[in-house]
Structure formats: structure tokens, C-alpha cells
mmCIF file of C-alpha atoms in Angstrom:
data_model
loop_
_atom_site.group_PDB
_atom_site.id
_atom_site.type_symbol
_atom_site.label_atom_id
_atom_site.label_comp_id
_atom_site.label_asym_id
_atom_site.label_seq_id
_atom_site.Cartn_x
_atom_site.Cartn_y
_atom_site.Cartn_z
ATOM 1 C CA MET Z 227 -101.799 20.631 46.811
ATOM 2 C CA ALA Z 228 -105.111 22.175 48.462
ATOM 3 C CA ASP Z 229 -108.339 21.827 46.766
ATOM 4 C CA LEU Z 230 -109.740 25.059 46.179
ATOM 5 C CA THR Z 231 -113.048 24.520 44.619
ATOM 6 C CA GLN Z 232 -115.967 26.022 46.158
ATOM 7 C CA THR Z 233 -118.702 24.318 48.125
ATOM 8 C CA GLN Z 234 -122.093 25.255 48.350
ATOM 9 C CA PRO Z 235 -122.898 28.321 50.791
ATOM 10 C CA GLN Z 236 -125.832 27.021 53.439
ATOM 11 C CA SER Z 237 -128.792 28.142 52.847
ATOM 12 C CA GLU Z 238 -128.935 32.114 55.108
ATOM 13 C CA LYS Z 239 -132.690 32.105 55.066
ATOM 14 C CA ILE Z 240 -134.714 32.235 58.678
ATOM 15 C CA PRO Z 241 -136.861 29.477 58.770
ATOM 16 C CA ARG Z 242 -140.445 29.792 57.857
ATOM 17 C CA ALA Z 243 -142.090 28.537 61.089
ATOM 18 C CA LEU Z 244 -140.078 30.962 62.938
ATOM 19 C CA VAL Z 245 -141.257 34.174 60.299
ATOM 20 C CA ARG Z 246 -144.739 32.839 61.287
ATOM 21 C CA ALA Z 247 -144.270 32.423 64.821
ATOM 22 C CA MET Z 248 -142.597 36.260 64.954
ATOM 23 C CA LEU Z 249 -145.568 37.378 63.316
ATOM 24 C CA ALA Z 250 -147.958 35.712 65.540
ATOM 25 C CA LEU Z 251 -146.691 37.070 68.202
ATOM 26 C CA VAL Z 252 -146.727 40.489 66.885
ATOM 27 C CA LEU Z 253 -150.913 39.903 66.006
ATOM 28 C CA GLY Z 254 -151.360 38.681 69.231
ATOM 29 C CA VAL Z 255 -149.778 41.505 71.178
ATOM 30 C CA LEU Z 256 -151.603 43.614 68.769
ATOM 31 C CA ALA Z 257 -154.741 42.437 69.510
ATOM 32 C CA LEU Z 258 -154.557 42.434 73.319
ATOM 33 C CA VAL Z 259 -153.314 46.286 73.387
ATOM 34 C CA THR Z 260 -156.525 46.744 70.969
ATOM 35 C CA PHE Z 261 -158.323 44.592 73.164
ATOM 36 C CA ALA Z 262 -157.055 46.303 76.400
ATOM 37 C CA ARG Z 263 -157.925 50.123 74.782
ATOM 38 C CA VAL Z 264 -161.285 49.467 73.349
ATOM 39 C CA THR Z 265 -162.650 47.965 76.723
ATOM 40 C CA GLY Z 266 -160.976 50.976 78.767
ATOM 41 C CA MET Z 267 -158.831 48.822 80.791
ATOM 42 C CA GLU Z 268 -156.762 50.488 83.660
ATOM 43 C CA PRO Z 269 -152.937 50.370 83.131
ATOM 44 C CA ALA Z 270 -151.648 47.750 86.000
ATOM 45 C CA ALA Z 271 -148.388 49.272 86.651
ATOM 46 C CA GLN Z 272 -149.594 52.618 88.298
ATOM 47 C CA PRO Z 273 -148.689 53.407 92.017
ATOM 48 C CA PRO Z 274 -151.070 53.159 94.440
ATOM 49 C CA VAL Z 275 -153.040 55.871 95.256
ATOM 50 C CA ALA Z 276 -152.013 57.970 98.494
ATOM 51 C CA ASN Z 277 -152.414 61.439 99.724
ATOM 52 C CA VAL Z 278 -149.408 64.235 99.581
ATOM 53 C CA ALA Z 279 -147.340 64.270 103.237
ATOM 54 C CA VAL Z 280 -144.633 66.347 102.677
ATOM 55 C CA GLU Z 281 -144.219 68.660 99.226
ATOM 56 C CA ARG Z 282 -141.477 71.180 98.291
ATOM 57 C CA LEU Z 283 -141.265 72.960 94.980
ATOM 58 C CA ILE Z 284 -137.376 73.000 94.543
ATOM 59 C CA VAL Z 285 -135.058 73.920 91.365
ATOM 60 C CA ILE Z 286 -132.612 71.691 90.078
ATOM 61 C CA GLY Z 287 -129.929 72.830 88.530
ATOM 62 C CA PRO Z 288 -125.974 73.215 87.513
ATOM 63 C CA ASN Z 289 -123.629 74.839 89.549
ATOM 64 C CA PRO Z 290 -120.595 75.783 87.997
ATOM 65 C CA ALA Z 291 -118.260 73.473 88.848
ATOM 66 C CA GLY Z 292 -119.783 70.754 87.020
ATOM 67 C CA GLY Z 293 -122.525 69.627 89.822
ATOM 68 C CA VAL Z 294 -125.701 70.088 90.581
ATOM 69 C CA LEU Z 295 -127.353 73.055 92.965
ATOM 70 C CA VAL Z 296 -130.564 72.450 94.416
ATOM 71 C CA THR Z 297 -132.665 75.511 95.738
ATOM 72 C CA ASP Z 298 -135.977 75.862 97.309
ATOM 73 C CA ALA Z 299 -138.238 77.413 94.315
ATOM 74 C CA GLU Z 300 -140.486 79.601 97.329
ATOM 75 C CA THR Z 301 -137.734 81.481 98.870
ATOM 76 C CA GLY Z 302 -134.799 80.454 96.701
ATOM 77 C CA ALA Z 303 -132.306 79.029 99.796
ATOM 78 C CA LEU Z 304 -130.023 76.441 99.341
ATOM 79 C CA ILE Z 305 -130.835 73.093 99.687
ATOM 80 C CA ALA Z 306 -127.670 71.651 98.294
ATOM 81 C CA ASP Z 307 -124.867 72.290 96.226
ATOM 82 C CA LEU Z 308 -123.861 68.625 95.131
ATOM 83 C CA ALA Z 309 -119.933 68.538 93.547
ATOM 84 C CA GLU Z 310 -119.551 66.294 90.530
ATOM 85 C CA ASN Z 311 -118.066 63.509 91.439
ATOM 86 C CA SER Z 312 -121.297 63.415 94.658
ATOM 87 C CA GLY Z 313 -124.151 64.123 92.681
ATOM 88 C CA GLY Z 314 -124.453 61.249 90.729
ATOM 89 C CA PHE Z 315 -128.344 60.515 90.897
ATOM 90 C CA VAL Z 316 -129.549 63.917 91.238
ATOM 91 C CA GLY Z 317 -127.417 65.175 88.246
ATOM 92 C CA GLY Z 318 -128.783 61.996 86.415
ATOM 93 C CA VAL Z 319 -132.206 63.117 87.179
ATOM 94 C CA ARG Z 320 -131.607 66.870 86.570
ATOM 95 C CA ARG Z 321 -130.166 65.572 83.131
ATOM 96 C CA ALA Z 322 -133.541 63.550 82.108
ATOM 97 C CA LEU Z 323 -135.345 66.739 83.199
ATOM 98 C CA GLN Z 324 -133.332 68.806 81.307
ATOM 99 C CA TYR Z 325 -133.703 66.380 78.111
ATOM 100 C CA ASP Z 326 -137.526 66.005 78.789
ATOM 101 C CA ARG Z 327 -137.650 69.318 78.591
ATOM 102 C CA SER Z 328 -135.977 70.363 75.701
ATOM 103 C CA LEU Z 329 -138.763 68.089 74.034
ATOM 104 C CA HIS Z 330 -141.169 71.133 74.685
ATOM 105 C CA GLN Z 331 -141.832 74.384 73.650
ATOM 106 C CA GLY Z 332 -141.345 77.381 75.983
ATOM 107 C CA ILE Z 333 -140.434 75.560 79.163
ATOM 108 C CA ALA Z 334 -137.182 77.554 81.383
ATOM 109 C CA PRO Z 335 -134.597 75.189 82.045
ATOM 110 C CA ASP Z 336 -134.700 76.345 85.744
ATOM 111 C CA ALA Z 337 -138.508 76.017 86.053
ATOM 112 C CA PRO Z 338 -139.106 74.839 89.366
ATOM 113 C CA VAL Z 339 -140.637 70.846 90.421
ATOM 114 C CA ARG Z 340 -142.591 69.480 92.790
ATOM 115 C CA LEU Z 341 -140.828 66.759 95.011
ATOM 116 C CA VAL Z 342 -143.743 65.020 97.198
ATOM 117 C CA ARG Z 343 -143.570 62.518 99.529
ATOM 118 C CA TRP Z 344 -146.781 60.657 99.921
ATOM 119 C CA ASP Z 345 -148.261 59.413 103.153
ATOM 120 C CA ASP Z 346 -147.212 55.473 101.707
ATOM 121 C CA GLY Z 347 -143.544 56.974 102.176
ATOM 122 C CA ARG Z 348 -142.895 56.987 98.534
ATOM 123 C CA LEU Z 349 -141.447 60.213 96.910
ATOM 124 C CA SER Z 350 -142.234 61.239 93.249
ATOM 125 C CA LEU Z 351 -140.446 63.984 91.128
ATOM 126 C CA ILE Z 352 -143.283 65.579 89.157
ATOM 127 C CA ASP Z 353 -142.531 68.564 86.251
ATOM 128 C CA PRO Z 354 -146.167 70.621 86.249
ATOM 129 C CA GLU Z 355 -144.971 72.459 82.942
ATOM 130 C CA SER Z 356 -144.465 69.086 81.112
ATOM 131 C CA ASP Z 357 -146.159 66.579 83.564
ATOM 132 C CA TRP Z 358 -143.111 64.430 83.457
ATOM 133 C CA ALA Z 359 -142.622 62.469 86.486
ATOM 134 C CA MET Z 360 -140.528 60.471 87.956
ATOM 135 C CA GLU Z 361 -141.387 57.294 90.924
ATOM 136 C CA LEU Z 362 -137.737 57.510 93.300
ATOM 137 C CA TRP Z 363 -138.700 54.536 94.895
ATOM 138 C CA GLY Z 364 -138.051 52.512 92.002
ATOM 139 C CA PHE Z 365 -134.397 53.511 91.953
ATOM 140 C CA GLY Z 366 -132.855 51.871 94.997
ATOM 141 C CA GLU Z 367 -132.189 52.823 98.703
ATOM 142 C CA THR Z 368 -129.289 54.689 97.997
ATOM 143 C CA ASN Z 369 -130.847 56.961 95.562
ATOM 144 C CA TYR Z 370 -134.326 57.506 97.220
ATOM 145 C CA ARG Z 371 -131.959 58.722 100.081
ATOM 146 C CA ALA Z 372 -130.375 61.215 98.137
ATOM 147 C CA PHE Z 373 -134.093 62.652 97.588
ATOM 148 C CA ALA Z 374 -135.495 62.108 100.952
ATOM 149 C CA ALA Z 375 -132.460 64.427 102.284
ATOM 150 C CA LEU Z 376 -133.975 67.091 99.813
ATOM 151 C CA ILE Z 377 -136.931 67.050 101.261
ATOM 152 C CA ASP Z 378 -136.515 66.361 104.971
ATOM 153 C CA ASP Z 379 -135.070 69.465 105.322
ATOM 154 C CA ALA Z 380 -138.397 70.482 104.470
ATOM 155 C CA SER Z 381 -140.395 68.856 106.847
ATOM 156 C CA ALA Z 382 -138.222 69.544 109.861
ATOM 157 C CA SER Z 383 -138.127 73.597 109.477
ATOM 158 C CA ASN Z 384 -142.216 73.171 109.245
#
């Protein structure tokens, strides 16, 4: 017959040294952030300063089929009509922009955004209504080219 006596459960406590180490880490990070704020240190992860090479005001909105419509905000001309399965990154950016705008009161969902190519080759998407901005070069070559095609059309017509 099997022995059914209960054994003592192992202690499930977190070791005291680990708790102290976690507390020290949190306090250290807090001290570093406080030091940086008090001394006025500039954030290190800022894009380099550059001049605007080409800029285009665009409206990124949904199309009736579930894809993405991109139009020129100044002329109303259609720039791109991306089907639901081909507008992946542009559609994702549209949803991120839409979410950010939902956090602010009074911003129209079809307000234009600035698509900017800087003289160093970077591309940025900037929402002047909410101050939301996205550096597009950080999302890979294919995604960069999806937006580069939207601004290259404007620079070719100038």
C-alpha cells in the first residue's frame, strides 16, 4: 500500500537577496532618471537634425473594401488605393494614427498628416494635430519603401 502521508511543502518565498537586488535596481534607475531630468540632459535617442528635402500632406483613410486610401490633402488626388491584403504596413500605421487621434479630443479622423523626406534620406510621418510622429526608417527597407513611393510621386511631379 502506498504511503499517503503529506510531506512539508517547499518554501515558496522569494529569496531576500533577490528582493533587495530588485529594489536596488528600481532605486538606481529612479536616481539616474532624476539626475538626467534635473541636469537637463538631452535624450540620447533623437534623430539627427536635418532639413526638409520633400514634404507632402496626405490623408490616410479606409477604403470601402477594407484596405487603405491615401490621397493628397492639398489636391484631393488619389495617391494609392491599397487592397486589404496589400496595404499591410500602411494599414498598420493608419490604425496606429487612428488610435493616437482617438486619445485626443477634437481631431478629425481624416485630418492630413505630413510625410517628410529629410535631406539625409530619412522619412517621417508627422501628425500636426496631435504631435504624433513616426520615423519610418526604423521599420525595415520594405516598409520604408511603402511610404517612399507615396512621397516619390510628389517629388517627381515638382
